[in-house]
mmCIF file of C-alpha atoms in Angstrom:
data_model
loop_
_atom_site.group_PDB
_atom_site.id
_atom_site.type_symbol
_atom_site.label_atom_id
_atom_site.label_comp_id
_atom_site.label_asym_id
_atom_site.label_seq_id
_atom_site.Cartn_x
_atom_site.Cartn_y
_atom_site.Cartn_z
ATOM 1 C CA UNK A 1 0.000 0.000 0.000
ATOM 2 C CA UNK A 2 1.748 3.447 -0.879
ATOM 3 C CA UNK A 3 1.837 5.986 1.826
ATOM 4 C CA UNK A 4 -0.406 9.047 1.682
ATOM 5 C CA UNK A 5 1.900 11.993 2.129
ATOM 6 C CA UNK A 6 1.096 14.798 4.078
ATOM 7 C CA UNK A 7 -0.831 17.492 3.971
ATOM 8 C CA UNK A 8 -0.695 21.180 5.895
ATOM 9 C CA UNK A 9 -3.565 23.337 7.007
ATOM 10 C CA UNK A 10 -2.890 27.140 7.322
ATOM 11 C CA UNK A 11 -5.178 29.822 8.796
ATOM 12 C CA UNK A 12 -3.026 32.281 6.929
ATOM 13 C CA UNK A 13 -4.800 31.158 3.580
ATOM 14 C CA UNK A 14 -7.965 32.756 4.539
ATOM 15 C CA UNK A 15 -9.052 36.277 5.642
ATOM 16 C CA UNK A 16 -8.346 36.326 9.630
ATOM 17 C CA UNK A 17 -12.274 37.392 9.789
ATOM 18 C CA UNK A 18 -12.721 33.340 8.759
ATOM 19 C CA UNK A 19 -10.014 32.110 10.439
ATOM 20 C CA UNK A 20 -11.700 30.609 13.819
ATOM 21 C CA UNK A 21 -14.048 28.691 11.019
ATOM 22 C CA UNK A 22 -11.577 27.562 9.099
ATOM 23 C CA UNK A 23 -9.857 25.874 12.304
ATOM 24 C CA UNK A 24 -12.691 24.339 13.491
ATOM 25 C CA UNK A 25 -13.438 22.494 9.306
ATOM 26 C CA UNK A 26 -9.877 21.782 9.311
ATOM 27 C CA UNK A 27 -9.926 20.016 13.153
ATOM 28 C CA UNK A 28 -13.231 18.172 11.813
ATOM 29 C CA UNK A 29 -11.950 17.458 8.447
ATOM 30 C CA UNK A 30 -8.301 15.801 10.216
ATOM 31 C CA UNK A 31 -8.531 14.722 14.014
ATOM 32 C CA UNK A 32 -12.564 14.717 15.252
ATOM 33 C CA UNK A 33 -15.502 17.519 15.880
ATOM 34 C CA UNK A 34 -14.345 20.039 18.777
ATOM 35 C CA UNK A 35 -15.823 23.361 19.930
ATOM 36 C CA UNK A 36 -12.498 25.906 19.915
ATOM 37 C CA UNK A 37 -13.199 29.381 21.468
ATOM 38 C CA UNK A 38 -10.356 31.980 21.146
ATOM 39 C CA UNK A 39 -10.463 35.690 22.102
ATOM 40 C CA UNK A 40 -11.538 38.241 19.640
ATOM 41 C CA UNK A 41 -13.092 35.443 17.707
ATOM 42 C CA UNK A 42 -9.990 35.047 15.111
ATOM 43 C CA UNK A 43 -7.462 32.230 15.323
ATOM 44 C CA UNK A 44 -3.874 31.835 13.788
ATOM 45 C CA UNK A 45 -2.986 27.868 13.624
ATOM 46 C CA UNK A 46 -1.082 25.419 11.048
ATOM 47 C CA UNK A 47 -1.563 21.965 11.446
ATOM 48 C CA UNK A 48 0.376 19.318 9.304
ATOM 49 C CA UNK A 49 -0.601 15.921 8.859
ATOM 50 C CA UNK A 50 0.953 12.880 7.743
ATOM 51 C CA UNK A 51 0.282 8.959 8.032
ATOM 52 C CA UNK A 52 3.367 5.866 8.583
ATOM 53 C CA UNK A 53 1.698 2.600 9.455
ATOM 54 C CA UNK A 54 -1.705 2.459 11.176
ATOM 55 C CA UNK A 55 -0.824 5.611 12.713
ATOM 56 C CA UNK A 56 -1.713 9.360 12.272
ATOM 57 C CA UNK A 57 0.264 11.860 13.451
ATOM 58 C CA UNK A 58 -0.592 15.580 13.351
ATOM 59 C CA UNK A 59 1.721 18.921 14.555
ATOM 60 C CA UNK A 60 -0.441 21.314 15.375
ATOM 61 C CA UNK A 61 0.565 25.078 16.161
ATOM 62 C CA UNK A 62 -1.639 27.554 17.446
ATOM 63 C CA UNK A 63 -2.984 30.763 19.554
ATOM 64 C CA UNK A 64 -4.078 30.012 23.284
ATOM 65 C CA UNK A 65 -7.411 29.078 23.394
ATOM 66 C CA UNK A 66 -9.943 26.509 24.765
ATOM 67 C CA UNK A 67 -10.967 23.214 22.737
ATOM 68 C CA UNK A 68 -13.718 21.011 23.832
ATOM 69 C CA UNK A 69 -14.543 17.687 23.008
ATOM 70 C CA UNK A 70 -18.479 18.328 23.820
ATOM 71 C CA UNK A 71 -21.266 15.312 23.697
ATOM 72 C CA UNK A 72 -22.713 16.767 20.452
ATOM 73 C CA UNK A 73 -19.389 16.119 18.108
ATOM 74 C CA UNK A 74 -19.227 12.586 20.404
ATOM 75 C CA UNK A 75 -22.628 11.282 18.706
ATOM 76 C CA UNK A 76 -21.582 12.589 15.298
ATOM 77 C CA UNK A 77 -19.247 8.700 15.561
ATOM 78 C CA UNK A 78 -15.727 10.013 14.717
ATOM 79 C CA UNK A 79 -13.950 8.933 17.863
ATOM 80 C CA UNK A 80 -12.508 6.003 16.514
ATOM 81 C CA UNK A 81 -8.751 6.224 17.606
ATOM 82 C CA UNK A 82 -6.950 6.977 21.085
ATOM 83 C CA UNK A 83 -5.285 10.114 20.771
ATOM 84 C CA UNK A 84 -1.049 10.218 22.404
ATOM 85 C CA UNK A 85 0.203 13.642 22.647
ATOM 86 C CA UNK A 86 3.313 15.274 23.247
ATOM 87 C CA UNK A 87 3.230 18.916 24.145
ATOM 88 C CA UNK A 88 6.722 20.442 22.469
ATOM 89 C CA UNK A 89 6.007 23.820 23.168
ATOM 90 C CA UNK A 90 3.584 26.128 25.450
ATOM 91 C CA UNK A 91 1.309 24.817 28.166
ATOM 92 C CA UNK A 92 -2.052 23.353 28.610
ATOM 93 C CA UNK A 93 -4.729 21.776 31.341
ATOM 94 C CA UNK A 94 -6.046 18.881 30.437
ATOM 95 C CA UNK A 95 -9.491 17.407 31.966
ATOM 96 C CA UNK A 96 -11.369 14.327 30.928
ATOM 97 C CA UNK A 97 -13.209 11.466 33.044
ATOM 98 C CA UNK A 98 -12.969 13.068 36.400
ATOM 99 C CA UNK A 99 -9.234 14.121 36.131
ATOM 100 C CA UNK A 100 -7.237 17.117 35.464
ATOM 101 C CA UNK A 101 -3.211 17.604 34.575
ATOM 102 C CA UNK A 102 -1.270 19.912 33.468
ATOM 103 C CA UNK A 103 0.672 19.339 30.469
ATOM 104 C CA UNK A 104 3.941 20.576 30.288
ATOM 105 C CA UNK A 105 6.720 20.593 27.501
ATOM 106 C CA UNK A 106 7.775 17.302 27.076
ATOM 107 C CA UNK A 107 4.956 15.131 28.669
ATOM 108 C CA UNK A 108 2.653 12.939 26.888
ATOM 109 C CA UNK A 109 -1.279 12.361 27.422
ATOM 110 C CA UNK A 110 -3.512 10.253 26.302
ATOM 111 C CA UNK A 111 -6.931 11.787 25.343
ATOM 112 C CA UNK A 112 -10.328 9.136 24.988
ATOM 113 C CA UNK A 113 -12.852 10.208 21.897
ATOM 114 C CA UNK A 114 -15.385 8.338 22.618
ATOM 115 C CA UNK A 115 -15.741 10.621 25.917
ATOM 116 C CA UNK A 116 -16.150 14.605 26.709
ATOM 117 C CA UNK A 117 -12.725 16.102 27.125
ATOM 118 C CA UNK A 118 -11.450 19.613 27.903
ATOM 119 C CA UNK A 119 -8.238 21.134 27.290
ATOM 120 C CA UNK A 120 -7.024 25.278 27.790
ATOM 121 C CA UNK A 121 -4.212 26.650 26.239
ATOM 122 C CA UNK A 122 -3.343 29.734 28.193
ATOM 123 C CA UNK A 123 -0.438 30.885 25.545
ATOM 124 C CA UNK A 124 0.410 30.227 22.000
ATOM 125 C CA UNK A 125 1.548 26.242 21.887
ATOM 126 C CA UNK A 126 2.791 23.143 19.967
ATOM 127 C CA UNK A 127 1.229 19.823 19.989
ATOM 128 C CA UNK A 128 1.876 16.758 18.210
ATOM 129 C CA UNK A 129 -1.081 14.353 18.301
ATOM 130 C CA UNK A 130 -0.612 10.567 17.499
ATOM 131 C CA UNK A 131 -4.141 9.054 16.303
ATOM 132 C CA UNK A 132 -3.496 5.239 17.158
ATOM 133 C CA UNK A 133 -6.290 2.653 16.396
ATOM 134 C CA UNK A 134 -8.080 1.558 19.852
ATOM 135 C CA UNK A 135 -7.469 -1.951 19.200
ATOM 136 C CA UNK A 136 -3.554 -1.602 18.644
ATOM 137 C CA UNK A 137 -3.263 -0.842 22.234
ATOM 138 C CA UNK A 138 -5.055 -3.969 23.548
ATOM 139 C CA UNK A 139 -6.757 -2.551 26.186
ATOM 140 C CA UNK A 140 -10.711 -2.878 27.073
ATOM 141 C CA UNK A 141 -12.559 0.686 27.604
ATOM 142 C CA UNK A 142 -12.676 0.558 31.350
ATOM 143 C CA UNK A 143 -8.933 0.825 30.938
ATOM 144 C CA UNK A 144 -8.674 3.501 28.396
ATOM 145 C CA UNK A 145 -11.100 5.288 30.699
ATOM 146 C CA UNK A 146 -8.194 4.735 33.743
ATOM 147 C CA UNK A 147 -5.221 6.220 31.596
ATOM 148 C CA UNK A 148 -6.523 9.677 30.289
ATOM 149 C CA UNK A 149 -5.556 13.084 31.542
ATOM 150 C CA UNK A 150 -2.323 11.988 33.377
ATOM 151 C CA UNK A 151 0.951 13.619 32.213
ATOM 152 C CA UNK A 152 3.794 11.128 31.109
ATOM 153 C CA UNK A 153 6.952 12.952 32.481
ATOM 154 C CA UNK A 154 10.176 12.729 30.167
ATOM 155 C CA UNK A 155 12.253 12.939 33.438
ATOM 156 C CA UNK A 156 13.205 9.387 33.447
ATOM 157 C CA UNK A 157 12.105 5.841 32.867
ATOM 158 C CA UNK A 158 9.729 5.489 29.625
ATOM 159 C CA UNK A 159 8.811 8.790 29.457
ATOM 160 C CA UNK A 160 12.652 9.693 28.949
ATOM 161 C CA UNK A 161 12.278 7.411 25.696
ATOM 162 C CA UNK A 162 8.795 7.420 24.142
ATOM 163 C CA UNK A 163 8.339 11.681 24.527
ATOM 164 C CA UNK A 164 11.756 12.339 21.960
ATOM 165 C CA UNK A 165 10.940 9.706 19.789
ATOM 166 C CA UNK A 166 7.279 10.634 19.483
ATOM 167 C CA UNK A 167 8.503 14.040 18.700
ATOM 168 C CA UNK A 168 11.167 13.476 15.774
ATOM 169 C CA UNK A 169 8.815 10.514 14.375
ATOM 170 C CA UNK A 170 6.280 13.587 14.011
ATOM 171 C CA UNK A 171 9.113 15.547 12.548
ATOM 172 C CA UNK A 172 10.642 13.591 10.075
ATOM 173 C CA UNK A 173 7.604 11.244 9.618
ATOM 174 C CA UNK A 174 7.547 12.431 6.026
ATOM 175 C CA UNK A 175 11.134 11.190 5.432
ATOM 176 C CA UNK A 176 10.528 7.372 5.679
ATOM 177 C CA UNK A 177 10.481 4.979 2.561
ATOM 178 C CA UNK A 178 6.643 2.697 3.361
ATOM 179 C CA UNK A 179 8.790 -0.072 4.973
ATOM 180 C CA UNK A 180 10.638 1.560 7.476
ATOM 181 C CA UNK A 181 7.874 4.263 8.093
ATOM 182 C CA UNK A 182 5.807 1.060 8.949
ATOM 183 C CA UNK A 183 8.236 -0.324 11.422
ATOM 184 C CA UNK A 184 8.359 2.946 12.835
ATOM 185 C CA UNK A 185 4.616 2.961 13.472
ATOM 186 C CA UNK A 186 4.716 -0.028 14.866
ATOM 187 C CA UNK A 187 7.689 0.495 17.506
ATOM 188 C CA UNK A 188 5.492 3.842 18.327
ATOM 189 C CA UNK A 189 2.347 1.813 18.820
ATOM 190 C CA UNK A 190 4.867 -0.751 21.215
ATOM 191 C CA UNK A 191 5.929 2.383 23.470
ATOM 192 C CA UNK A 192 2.742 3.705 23.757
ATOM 193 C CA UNK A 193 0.963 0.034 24.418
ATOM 194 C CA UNK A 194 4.049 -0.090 27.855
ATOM 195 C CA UNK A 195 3.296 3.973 28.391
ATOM 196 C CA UNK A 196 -0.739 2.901 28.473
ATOM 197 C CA UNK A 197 0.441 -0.325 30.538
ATOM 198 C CA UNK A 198 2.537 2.014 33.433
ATOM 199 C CA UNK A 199 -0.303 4.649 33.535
ATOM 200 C CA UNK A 200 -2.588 1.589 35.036
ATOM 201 C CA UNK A 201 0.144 0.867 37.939
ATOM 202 C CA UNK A 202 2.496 -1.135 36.689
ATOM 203 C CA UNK A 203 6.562 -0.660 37.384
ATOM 204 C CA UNK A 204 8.104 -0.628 34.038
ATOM 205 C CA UNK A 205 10.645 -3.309 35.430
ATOM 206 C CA UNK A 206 7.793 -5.665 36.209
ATOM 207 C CA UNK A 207 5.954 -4.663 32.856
ATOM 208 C CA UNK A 208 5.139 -8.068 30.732
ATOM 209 C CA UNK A 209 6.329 -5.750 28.004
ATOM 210 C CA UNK A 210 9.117 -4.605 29.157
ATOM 211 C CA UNK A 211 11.574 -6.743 26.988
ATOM 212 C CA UNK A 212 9.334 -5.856 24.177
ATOM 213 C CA UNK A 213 10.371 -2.300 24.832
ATOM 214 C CA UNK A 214 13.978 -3.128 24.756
ATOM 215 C CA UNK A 215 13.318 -5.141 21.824
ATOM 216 C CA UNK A 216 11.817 -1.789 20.064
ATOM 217 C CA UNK A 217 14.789 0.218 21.517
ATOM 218 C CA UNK A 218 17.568 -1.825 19.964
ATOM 219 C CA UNK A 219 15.182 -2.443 16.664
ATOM 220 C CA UNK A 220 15.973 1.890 16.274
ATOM 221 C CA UNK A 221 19.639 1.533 17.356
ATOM 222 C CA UNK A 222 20.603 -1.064 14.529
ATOM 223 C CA UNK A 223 18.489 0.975 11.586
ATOM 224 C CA UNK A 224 20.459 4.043 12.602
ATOM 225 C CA UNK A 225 23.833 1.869 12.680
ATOM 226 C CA UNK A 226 22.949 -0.104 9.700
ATOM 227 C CA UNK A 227 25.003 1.524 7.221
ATOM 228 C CA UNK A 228 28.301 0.299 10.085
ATOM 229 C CA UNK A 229 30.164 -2.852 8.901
ATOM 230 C CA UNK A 230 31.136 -3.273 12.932
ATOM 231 C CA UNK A 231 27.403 -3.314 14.056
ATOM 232 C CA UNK A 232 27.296 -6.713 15.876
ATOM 233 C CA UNK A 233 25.520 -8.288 18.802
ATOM 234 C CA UNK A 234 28.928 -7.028 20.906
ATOM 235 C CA UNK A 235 28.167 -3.370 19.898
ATOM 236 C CA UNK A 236 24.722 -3.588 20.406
ATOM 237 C CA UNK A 237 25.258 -4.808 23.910
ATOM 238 C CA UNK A 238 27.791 -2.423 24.521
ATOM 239 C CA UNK A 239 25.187 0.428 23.366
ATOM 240 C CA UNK A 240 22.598 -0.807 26.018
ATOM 241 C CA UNK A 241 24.140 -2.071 28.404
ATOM 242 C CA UNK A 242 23.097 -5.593 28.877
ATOM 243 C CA UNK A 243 25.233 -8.660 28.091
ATOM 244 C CA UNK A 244 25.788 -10.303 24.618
ATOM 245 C CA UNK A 245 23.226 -13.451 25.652
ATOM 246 C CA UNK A 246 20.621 -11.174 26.638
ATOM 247 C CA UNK A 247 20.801 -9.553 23.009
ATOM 248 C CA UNK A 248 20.736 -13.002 21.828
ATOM 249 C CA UNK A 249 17.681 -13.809 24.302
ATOM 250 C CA UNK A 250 15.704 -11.092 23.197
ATOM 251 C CA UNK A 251 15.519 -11.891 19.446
ATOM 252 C CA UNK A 252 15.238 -15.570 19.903
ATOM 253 C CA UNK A 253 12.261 -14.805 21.538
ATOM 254 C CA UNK A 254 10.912 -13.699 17.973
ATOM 255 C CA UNK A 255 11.738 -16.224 16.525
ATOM 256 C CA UNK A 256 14.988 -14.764 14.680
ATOM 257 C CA UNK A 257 18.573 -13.891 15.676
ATOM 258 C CA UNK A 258 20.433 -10.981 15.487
ATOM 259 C CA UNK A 259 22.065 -11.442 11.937
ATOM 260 C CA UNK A 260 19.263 -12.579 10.404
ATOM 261 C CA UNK A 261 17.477 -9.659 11.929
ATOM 262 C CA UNK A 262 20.424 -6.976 10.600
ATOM 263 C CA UNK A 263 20.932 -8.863 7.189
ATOM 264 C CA UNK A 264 17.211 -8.611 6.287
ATOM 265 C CA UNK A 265 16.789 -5.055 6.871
ATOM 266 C CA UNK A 266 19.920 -4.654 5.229
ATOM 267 C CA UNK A 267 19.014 -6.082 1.957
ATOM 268 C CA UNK A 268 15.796 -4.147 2.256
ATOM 269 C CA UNK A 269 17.380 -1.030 1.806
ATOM 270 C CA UNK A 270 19.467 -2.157 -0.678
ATOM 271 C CA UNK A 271 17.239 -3.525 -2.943
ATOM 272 C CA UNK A 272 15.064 -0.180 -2.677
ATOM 273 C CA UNK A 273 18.198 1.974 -3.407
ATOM 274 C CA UNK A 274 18.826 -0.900 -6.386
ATOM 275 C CA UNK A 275 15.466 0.377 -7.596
ATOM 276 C CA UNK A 276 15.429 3.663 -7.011
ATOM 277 C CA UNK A 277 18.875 3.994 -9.067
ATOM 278 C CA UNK A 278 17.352 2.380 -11.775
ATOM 279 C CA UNK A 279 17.044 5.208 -14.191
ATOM 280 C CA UNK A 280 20.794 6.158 -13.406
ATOM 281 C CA UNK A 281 24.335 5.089 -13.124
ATOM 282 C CA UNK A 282 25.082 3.469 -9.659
ATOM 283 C CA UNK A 283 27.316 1.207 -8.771
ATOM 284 C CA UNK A 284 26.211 -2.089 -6.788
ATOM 285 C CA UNK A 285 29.490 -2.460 -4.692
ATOM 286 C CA UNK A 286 29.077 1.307 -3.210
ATOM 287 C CA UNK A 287 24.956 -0.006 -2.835
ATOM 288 C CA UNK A 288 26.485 -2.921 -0.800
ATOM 289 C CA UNK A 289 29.270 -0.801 1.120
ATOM 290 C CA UNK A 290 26.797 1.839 2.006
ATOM 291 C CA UNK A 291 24.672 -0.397 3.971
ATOM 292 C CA UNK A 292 27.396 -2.071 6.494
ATOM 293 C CA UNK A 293 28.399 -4.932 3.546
ATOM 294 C CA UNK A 294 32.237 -5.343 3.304
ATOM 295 C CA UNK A 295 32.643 -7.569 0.584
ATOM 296 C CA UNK A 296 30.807 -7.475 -3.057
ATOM 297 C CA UNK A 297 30.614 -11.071 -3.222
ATOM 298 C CA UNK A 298 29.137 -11.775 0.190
ATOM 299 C CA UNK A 299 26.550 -9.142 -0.825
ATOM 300 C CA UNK A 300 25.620 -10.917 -4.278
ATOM 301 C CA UNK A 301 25.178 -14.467 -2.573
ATOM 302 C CA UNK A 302 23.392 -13.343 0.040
ATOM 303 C CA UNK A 303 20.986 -11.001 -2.440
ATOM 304 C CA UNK A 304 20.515 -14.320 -4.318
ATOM 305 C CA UNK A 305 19.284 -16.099 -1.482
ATOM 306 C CA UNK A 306 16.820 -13.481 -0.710
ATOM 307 C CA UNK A 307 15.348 -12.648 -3.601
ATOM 308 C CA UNK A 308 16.566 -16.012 -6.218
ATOM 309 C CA UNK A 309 18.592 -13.115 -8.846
ATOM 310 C CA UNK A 310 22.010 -11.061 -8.146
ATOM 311 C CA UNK A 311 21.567 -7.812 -7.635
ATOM 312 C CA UNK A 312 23.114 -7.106 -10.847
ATOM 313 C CA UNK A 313 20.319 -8.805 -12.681
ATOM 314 C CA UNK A 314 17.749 -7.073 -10.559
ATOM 315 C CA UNK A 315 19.094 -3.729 -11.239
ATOM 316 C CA UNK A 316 19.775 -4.809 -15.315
ATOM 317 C CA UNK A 317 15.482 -5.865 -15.037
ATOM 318 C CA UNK A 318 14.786 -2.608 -12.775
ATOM 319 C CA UNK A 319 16.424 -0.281 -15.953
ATOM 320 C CA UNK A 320 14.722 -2.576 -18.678
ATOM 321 C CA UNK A 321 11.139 -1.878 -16.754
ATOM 322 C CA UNK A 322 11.765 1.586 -16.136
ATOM 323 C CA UNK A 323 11.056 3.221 -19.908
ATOM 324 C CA UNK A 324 7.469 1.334 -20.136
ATOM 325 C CA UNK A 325 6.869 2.493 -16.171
ATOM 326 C CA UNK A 326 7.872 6.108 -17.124
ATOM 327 C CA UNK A 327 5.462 6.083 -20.819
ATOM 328 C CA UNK A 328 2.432 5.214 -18.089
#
């Protein structure tokens, strides 16, 4: 399935006399129905969205003001997904089912849509607002109900993890090639499942997820280190402080190991870059080198194993396809 890129909203593209209306159509039209008051009746906001996975994930920027998730939008039938959000700049009070927090820069809430909630921004803010699925966080509604309007600190423990990443995946979200934007989703939808888990009263160390989010950690670690020809269990180890066999634990428990795990998402990328360079020169030993492999050979065995051609073959096919591809 290709990705649907994203898309910006701007109050600046209508006269400021229209802009409060044109905030409310565009917070219909992208998240769900909310009543937003403002002083003076005019509004200046962007909001971009974009999609990786399952997942939604919208940066919105905007004057203080008050939004309300009232009972009337509720029976419209839009609150489908859990909202996760991650306040980056500003402040705001959040209320919903009997609670109240204050959000500061940094901490992440969830927010229910199937219920009222309320939520004042006293000064001109940042939010970026992950729409996740209901059912990818595996939790009945009298739980949901038990984990909104309580701030996630980033002080320490998984807050000090899941509140960066959820704000550079909403940055850079429109960077990612479909697979790796889809792993990416899904290690989001991982740290938020343990974040939802901890908000019920868990300890993180006693979490039955807490390898899981280990797992997810070191999953990030080797795609940023993939393009290293010394990434190896050791390193990885090294990088997180555990020992060698618990690496080795960890993916065994998937059902993989380590290499496999590193060569497959290896090969990935080069086979994309394969096809993307099909229309010009490239050569497949710098393909190989740039992503960790050391030797040319190795690389064309192991891309015949994967995929039953050598890479030269697939890239010789990939040019040979591309003329009829571009005539369409």
């Amino acid at each position: 399935m290709r990705r649907r890129r994203g898309q910006v909203w701007c109050t600046s593209t209508v006269p400021l006399s229209e802009s409060l209306d044109f905030w409310h159509d565009a917070v219909l039209a992208t998240l769900v129905g909310m009543d937003i008051s403002a002083e003076g009746g005019t509004y200046v906001g962007t909001m971009r969205v974009d999609h990786i996975g399952d997942l939604q994930l919208s940066t919105v920027e905007c004057d203080p003001g008050v939004v309300h998730r009232s009972p009337r939008f509720i029976a419209r039938g839009d609150g489908r997904d859990v909202f996760a959000a991650v306040l980056t700049r500003g402040l705001a009070q959040v209320e919903q089912d009997g609670r109240s927090t204050e959000m500061r820069p940094g901490d992440v809430v969830f927010f229910e849509t199937v219920r009222p909630f309320l939520t004042r921004f006293p000064q001109r803010f940042q939010l970026k607002i992950f729409a996740v699925p209901r059912d990818l966080l595996g939790l009945p509604d009298a739980d949901l109900s038990k984990i909104t309007a309580r701030s996630l600190r980033p002080a320490a423990g998984l807050g000090a993890v899941l509140s960066p990443f959820m704000s550079r995946l909403a940055d850079t979200s429109e960077s990612y090639a479909q697979p790796v934007a889809d792993q990416l989703a899904d290690t989001a939808v991982h740290l938020l499942a343990a974040a939802a888990a901890q908000q019920l009263g868990d300890e993180p160390s006693s979490l039955p997820g807490a390898d899981r989010v280990l797992l997810l950690r070191i999953h990030r670690y080797i795609r940023w280190h993939l393009s290293d020809p010394e990434l190896s269990p050791e390193t990885i180890a090294r990088a997180h402080h555990i020992s060698v066999r618990y690496v080795h634990r960890l993916f065994e428990a998937e059902g993989t190991t380590v290499s496999r795990w590193v060569r497959a998402l290896r090969m990935q990328e080069c086979r994309r870059e394969l096809t993307d360079a099909a229309a010009r020169s490239v050569s497949v030993g710098s393909v190989a080198r740039r992503w960790g492999f050391t030797s040319t050979s190795h690389f064309g065995r192991a891309f015949r194993r994967e995929y039953g051609t050598s890479p030269t073959e697939w890239l010789h096919d990939e040019r040979g396809r591309r003329p009829v591809e571009e005539e369409r």
